mmCIF file of C-alpha atoms in Angstrom:
data_model
loop_
_atom_site.group_PDB
_atom_site.id
_atom_site.type_symbol
_atom_site.label_atom_id
_atom_site.label_comp_id
_atom_site.label_asym_id
_atom_site.label_seq_id
_atom_site.Cartn_x
_atom_site.Cartn_y
_atom_site.Cartn_z
ATOM 1 C CA UNK A 1 -15.762 83.076 -0.254
ATOM 2 C CA UNK A 2 -16.852 80.558 -2.919
ATOM 3 C CA UNK A 3 -20.434 79.960 -3.993
ATOM 4 C CA UNK A 4 -21.311 77.429 -6.700
ATOM 5 C CA UNK A 5 -24.880 77.145 -7.964
ATOM 6 C CA UNK A 6 -26.279 74.431 -10.267
ATOM 7 C CA UNK A 7 -22.966 74.075 -12.080
ATOM 8 C CA UNK A 8 -22.853 72.030 -15.289
ATOM 9 C CA UNK A 9 -20.022 71.564 -17.757
ATOM 10 C CA UNK A 10 -19.783 69.432 -20.878
ATOM 11 C CA UNK A 11 -16.675 69.160 -23.044
ATOM 12 C CA UNK A 12 -17.146 69.723 -26.803
ATOM 13 C CA UNK A 13 -18.106 66.672 -28.867
ATOM 14 C CA UNK A 14 -19.237 64.649 -25.855
ATOM 15 C CA UNK A 15 -22.744 63.574 -24.879
ATOM 16 C CA UNK A 16 -22.385 63.622 -21.083
ATOM 17 C CA UNK A 17 -21.731 66.351 -18.505
ATOM 18 C CA UNK A 18 -18.291 66.145 -16.899
ATOM 19 C CA UNK A 19 -19.717 68.183 -14.008
ATOM 20 C CA UNK A 20 -23.415 67.797 -13.257
ATOM 21 C CA UNK A 21 -25.576 70.142 -11.163
ATOM 22 C CA UNK A 22 -23.096 70.888 -8.373
ATOM 23 C CA UNK A 23 -24.023 73.433 -5.716
ATOM 24 C CA UNK A 24 -21.938 74.225 -2.641
ATOM 25 C CA UNK A 25 -20.590 77.035 -0.494
ATOM 26 C CA UNK A 26 -17.048 77.221 0.874
ATOM 27 C CA UNK A 27 -16.343 79.821 3.567
ATOM 28 C CA UNK A 28 -13.116 81.625 4.305
ATOM 29 C CA UNK A 29 -10.730 79.749 6.553
ATOM 30 C CA UNK A 30 -11.781 76.296 5.352
ATOM 31 C CA UNK A 31 -9.714 73.485 3.862
ATOM 32 C CA UNK A 32 -11.849 71.431 1.463
ATOM 33 C CA UNK A 33 -10.804 68.162 -0.190
ATOM 34 C CA UNK A 34 -12.356 67.093 -3.482
ATOM 35 C CA UNK A 35 -12.258 63.311 -3.777
ATOM 36 C CA UNK A 36 -13.467 60.762 -6.301
ATOM 37 C CA UNK A 37 -12.279 58.154 -8.766
ATOM 38 C CA UNK A 38 -10.450 58.992 -11.994
ATOM 39 C CA UNK A 39 -12.891 60.629 -14.381
ATOM 40 C CA UNK A 40 -15.263 61.735 -11.625
ATOM 41 C CA UNK A 41 -14.787 65.445 -12.444
ATOM 42 C CA UNK A 42 -12.255 66.597 -9.836
ATOM 43 C CA UNK A 43 -9.886 68.430 -12.185
ATOM 44 C CA UNK A 44 -12.749 69.817 -14.281
ATOM 45 C CA UNK A 45 -14.329 71.308 -11.160
ATOM 46 C CA UNK A 46 -11.000 72.795 -10.064
ATOM 47 C CA UNK A 47 -10.586 74.403 -13.515
ATOM 48 C CA UNK A 48 -14.142 75.776 -13.429
ATOM 49 C CA UNK A 49 -13.506 77.374 -10.043
ATOM 50 C CA UNK A 50 -10.252 78.881 -11.334
ATOM 51 C CA UNK A 51 -11.997 80.389 -14.367
ATOM 52 C CA UNK A 52 -9.992 78.291 -16.837
ATOM 53 C CA UNK A 53 -13.233 76.710 -18.083
ATOM 54 C CA UNK A 54 -16.575 78.435 -18.580
ATOM 55 C CA UNK A 55 -19.673 76.651 -17.245
ATOM 56 C CA UNK A 56 -22.185 75.232 -19.706
ATOM 57 C CA UNK A 57 -24.768 76.476 -17.185
ATOM 58 C CA UNK A 58 -24.852 77.557 -13.576
ATOM 59 C CA UNK A 59 -22.441 79.942 -11.902
ATOM 60 C CA UNK A 60 -19.316 80.292 -9.801
ATOM 61 C CA UNK A 61 -19.003 83.316 -7.518
ATOM 62 C CA UNK A 62 -15.892 84.305 -5.585
ATOM 63 C CA UNK A 63 -16.368 86.960 -2.947
ATOM 64 C CA UNK A 64 -19.792 87.587 -4.465
ATOM 65 C CA UNK A 65 -18.432 88.299 -7.947
ATOM 66 C CA UNK A 66 -19.576 86.182 -10.877
ATOM 67 C CA UNK A 67 -16.469 84.515 -12.340
ATOM 68 C CA UNK A 68 -18.221 83.744 -15.642
ATOM 69 C CA UNK A 69 -17.962 87.443 -16.514
ATOM 70 C CA UNK A 70 -14.413 88.049 -15.273
ATOM 71 C CA UNK A 71 -11.257 87.841 -17.362
ATOM 72 C CA UNK A 72 -8.449 85.646 -16.077
ATOM 73 C CA UNK A 73 -6.178 88.581 -15.223
ATOM 74 C CA UNK A 74 -8.951 89.966 -12.989
ATOM 75 C CA UNK A 75 -8.750 86.768 -10.927
ATOM 76 C CA UNK A 76 -4.977 87.069 -10.427
ATOM 77 C CA UNK A 77 -4.260 87.617 -6.751
ATOM 78 C CA UNK A 78 -7.757 86.362 -5.887
ATOM 79 C CA UNK A 79 -7.451 82.747 -7.089
ATOM 80 C CA UNK A 80 -4.255 80.698 -7.393
ATOM 81 C CA UNK A 81 -4.038 77.258 -8.992
ATOM 82 C CA UNK A 82 -1.333 74.596 -9.165
ATOM 83 C CA UNK A 83 -1.944 71.947 -11.809
ATOM 84 C CA UNK A 84 -1.338 68.227 -11.436
ATOM 85 C CA UNK A 85 1.501 68.725 -13.947
ATOM 86 C CA UNK A 86 3.626 71.551 -12.457
ATOM 87 C CA UNK A 87 5.472 72.055 -15.752
ATOM 88 C CA UNK A 88 2.375 73.806 -17.134
ATOM 89 C CA UNK A 89 3.129 76.722 -14.783
ATOM 90 C CA UNK A 90 6.918 76.911 -14.952
ATOM 91 C CA UNK A 91 8.463 79.271 -17.494
ATOM 92 C CA UNK A 92 11.212 81.343 -15.818
ATOM 93 C CA UNK A 93 14.991 80.827 -16.050
ATOM 94 C CA UNK A 94 15.499 80.178 -12.316
ATOM 95 C CA UNK A 95 13.466 79.075 -9.323
ATOM 96 C CA UNK A 96 13.831 82.537 -7.777
ATOM 97 C CA UNK A 97 12.587 84.223 -10.957
ATOM 98 C CA UNK A 98 9.642 81.823 -10.979
ATOM 99 C CA UNK A 99 8.593 82.769 -7.451
ATOM 100 C CA UNK A 100 9.176 86.470 -8.164
ATOM 101 C CA UNK A 101 7.125 86.459 -11.377
ATOM 102 C CA UNK A 102 3.750 87.209 -9.788
ATOM 103 C CA UNK A 103 4.804 89.983 -7.403
ATOM 104 C CA UNK A 104 6.855 91.597 -10.184
ATOM 105 C CA UNK A 105 3.936 91.642 -12.620
ATOM 106 C CA UNK A 106 1.554 93.001 -9.996
ATOM 107 C CA UNK A 107 4.007 95.885 -9.502
ATOM 108 C CA UNK A 108 5.061 95.207 -5.912
ATOM 109 C CA UNK A 109 7.798 97.469 -4.575
ATOM 110 C CA UNK A 110 11.163 95.867 -5.285
ATOM 111 C CA UNK A 111 12.198 95.512 -1.633
ATOM 112 C CA UNK A 112 8.779 94.134 -0.663
ATOM 113 C CA UNK A 113 8.900 91.617 -3.495
ATOM 114 C CA UNK A 114 12.442 90.454 -2.670
ATOM 115 C CA UNK A 115 11.616 89.984 1.014
ATOM 116 C CA UNK A 116 8.514 88.006 0.117
ATOM 117 C CA UNK A 117 10.419 85.794 -2.323
ATOM 118 C CA UNK A 118 13.135 85.060 0.268
ATOM 119 C CA UNK A 119 10.505 84.147 2.837
ATOM 120 C CA UNK A 120 8.585 81.861 0.484
ATOM 121 C CA UNK A 121 11.678 80.065 -0.824
ATOM 122 C CA UNK A 122 12.546 79.202 2.783
ATOM 123 C CA UNK A 123 8.988 78.148 3.663
ATOM 124 C CA UNK A 124 8.917 75.625 0.823
ATOM 125 C CA UNK A 125 12.495 74.366 1.308
ATOM 126 C CA UNK A 126 13.733 75.909 -1.942
ATOM 127 C CA UNK A 127 16.246 78.382 -0.499
ATOM 128 C CA UNK A 128 19.213 76.389 -1.809
ATOM 129 C CA UNK A 129 17.702 76.020 -5.282
ATOM 130 C CA UNK A 130 16.996 79.673 -6.078
ATOM 131 C CA UNK A 131 19.547 79.912 -8.883
ATOM 132 C CA UNK A 132 18.673 76.519 -10.398
ATOM 133 C CA UNK A 133 16.636 76.126 -13.573
ATOM 134 C CA UNK A 134 13.162 74.706 -12.807
ATOM 135 C CA UNK A 135 13.412 72.124 -15.604
ATOM 136 C CA UNK A 136 16.567 70.687 -13.967
ATOM 137 C CA UNK A 137 14.756 69.895 -10.706
ATOM 138 C CA UNK A 138 13.057 66.666 -9.619
ATOM 139 C CA UNK A 139 9.298 66.329 -10.130
ATOM 140 C CA UNK A 140 8.627 67.030 -6.452
ATOM 141 C CA UNK A 141 10.901 70.087 -6.445
ATOM 142 C CA UNK A 142 9.185 71.426 -9.556
ATOM 143 C CA UNK A 143 5.819 71.038 -7.894
ATOM 144 C CA UNK A 144 7.011 72.875 -4.771
ATOM 145 C CA UNK A 145 8.330 75.611 -7.048
ATOM 146 C CA UNK A 146 4.935 75.888 -8.743
ATOM 147 C CA UNK A 147 3.193 76.023 -5.356
ATOM 148 C CA UNK A 148 5.642 78.671 -4.114
ATOM 149 C CA UNK A 149 5.164 80.762 -7.267
ATOM 150 C CA UNK A 150 1.383 80.669 -6.874
ATOM 151 C CA UNK A 151 1.624 81.246 -3.140
ATOM 152 C CA UNK A 152 3.710 84.394 -3.722
ATOM 153 C CA UNK A 153 0.524 86.317 -4.574
ATOM 154 C CA UNK A 154 -1.195 85.211 -1.337
ATOM 155 C CA UNK A 155 -4.454 84.408 -3.162
ATOM 156 C CA UNK A 156 -7.702 84.300 -1.172
ATOM 157 C CA UNK A 157 -8.538 80.945 -2.771
ATOM 158 C CA UNK A 158 -5.749 78.419 -3.344
ATOM 159 C CA UNK A 159 -6.499 75.453 -5.635
ATOM 160 C CA UNK A 160 -4.230 72.415 -5.652
ATOM 161 C CA UNK A 161 -4.727 69.465 -7.998
ATOM 162 C CA UNK A 162 -3.234 66.172 -6.738
ATOM 163 C CA UNK A 163 -0.532 67.544 -4.384
ATOM 164 C CA UNK A 164 0.876 64.036 -3.740
ATOM 165 C CA UNK A 165 2.326 63.836 -7.271
ATOM 166 C CA UNK A 166 6.100 63.366 -7.090
ATOM 167 C CA UNK A 167 6.361 64.298 -3.405
ATOM 168 C CA UNK A 168 7.978 62.323 -0.623
ATOM 169 C CA UNK A 169 5.992 62.302 2.624
ATOM 170 C CA UNK A 170 8.243 64.808 4.426
ATOM 171 C CA UNK A 171 7.976 67.476 1.737
ATOM 172 C CA UNK A 172 4.300 66.775 1.115
ATOM 173 C CA UNK A 173 3.384 67.367 4.745
ATOM 174 C CA UNK A 174 5.704 70.372 4.946
ATOM 175 C CA UNK A 175 3.978 71.857 1.892
ATOM 176 C CA UNK A 176 0.492 71.157 3.239
ATOM 177 C CA UNK A 177 1.406 72.459 6.701
ATOM 178 C CA UNK A 178 2.540 75.767 5.205
ATOM 179 C CA UNK A 179 -0.625 76.099 3.145
ATOM 180 C CA UNK A 180 -2.927 75.216 6.043
ATOM 181 C CA UNK A 181 -1.116 77.605 8.390
ATOM 182 C CA UNK A 182 -1.524 80.418 5.876
ATOM 183 C CA UNK A 183 -5.211 79.582 5.425
ATOM 184 C CA UNK A 184 -5.815 79.703 9.169
ATOM 185 C CA UNK A 185 -3.664 82.759 9.832
ATOM 186 C CA UNK A 186 -4.866 84.931 6.942
ATOM 187 C CA UNK A 187 -8.474 83.652 6.793
ATOM 188 C CA UNK A 188 -8.108 82.320 3.268
ATOM 189 C CA UNK A 189 -9.361 79.086 1.683
ATOM 190 C CA UNK A 190 -7.637 75.969 0.354
ATOM 191 C CA UNK A 191 -9.274 73.428 -1.964
ATOM 192 C CA UNK A 192 -7.283 70.371 -3.009
ATOM 193 C CA UNK A 193 -8.214 67.438 -5.228
ATOM 194 C CA UNK A 194 -6.759 64.089 -4.192
ATOM 195 C CA UNK A 195 -7.075 60.307 -4.090
ATOM 196 C CA UNK A 196 -5.152 60.197 -0.808
ATOM 197 C CA UNK A 197 -7.478 59.436 2.112
ATOM 198 C CA UNK A 198 -4.706 59.900 4.697
ATOM 199 C CA UNK A 199 -3.923 63.383 3.365
ATOM 200 C CA UNK A 200 -7.600 64.271 3.455
ATOM 201 C CA UNK A 201 -8.059 63.006 7.028
ATOM 202 C CA UNK A 202 -5.016 64.985 8.169
ATOM 203 C CA UNK A 203 -5.820 68.335 6.538
ATOM 204 C CA UNK A 204 -9.404 68.711 5.290
ATOM 205 C CA UNK A 205 -12.300 70.182 7.253
ATOM 206 C CA UNK A 206 -14.829 68.776 4.774
ATOM 207 C CA UNK A 207 -14.910 66.506 1.725
ATOM 208 C CA UNK A 208 -16.732 67.103 -1.539
ATOM 209 C CA UNK A 209 -17.098 63.610 -2.974
ATOM 210 C CA UNK A 210 -17.685 63.303 -6.719
ATOM 211 C CA UNK A 211 -19.106 60.389 -8.682
ATOM 212 C CA UNK A 212 -19.662 60.690 -12.453
ATOM 213 C CA UNK A 213 -19.563 64.477 -12.209
ATOM 214 C CA UNK A 214 -22.239 64.757 -9.510
#
């Protein structure tokens, strides 16, 4: 599903690559953890895979298609990302509207969209918060809302940056269980960046370990 070849990225006005000559393949059905110290390039790599950053050199292909040449809207429904700060994704008036945003904009039939939203709210323990404003929720609830909103498009490749942020253990494992079950059932792929070795040991099939961008 994902093929990365000789990937380099350097931020403007810096003299060192944040990501340096990374090559890897990630098949469908796999859960991959990206680990490394702060500043090792985890979030940069996640953003490169999502198409939010353009490589300085090298390439990222998803399903054989070169992401460097695709516009972000062309990746919608193919790649979903949840940032370390969930507030960067949240913009609707209610939790339900947030989760319904993607299906609505991809022109799902109304009944299909409503059934999907109901199902996802329940799966991520948000069914009692549907009419609440996202900004009024706790940090962990906002992150689950962001995950649910991204999940509503059932992307082939799901990217999750630091899922432990603001989550208690029960909700964290519930969230990861739902994502892993979907990956296995629908033959999709999950990549998550984390410092948490226990989370990685519990959920990841493989680890991509970064050090100074390499």
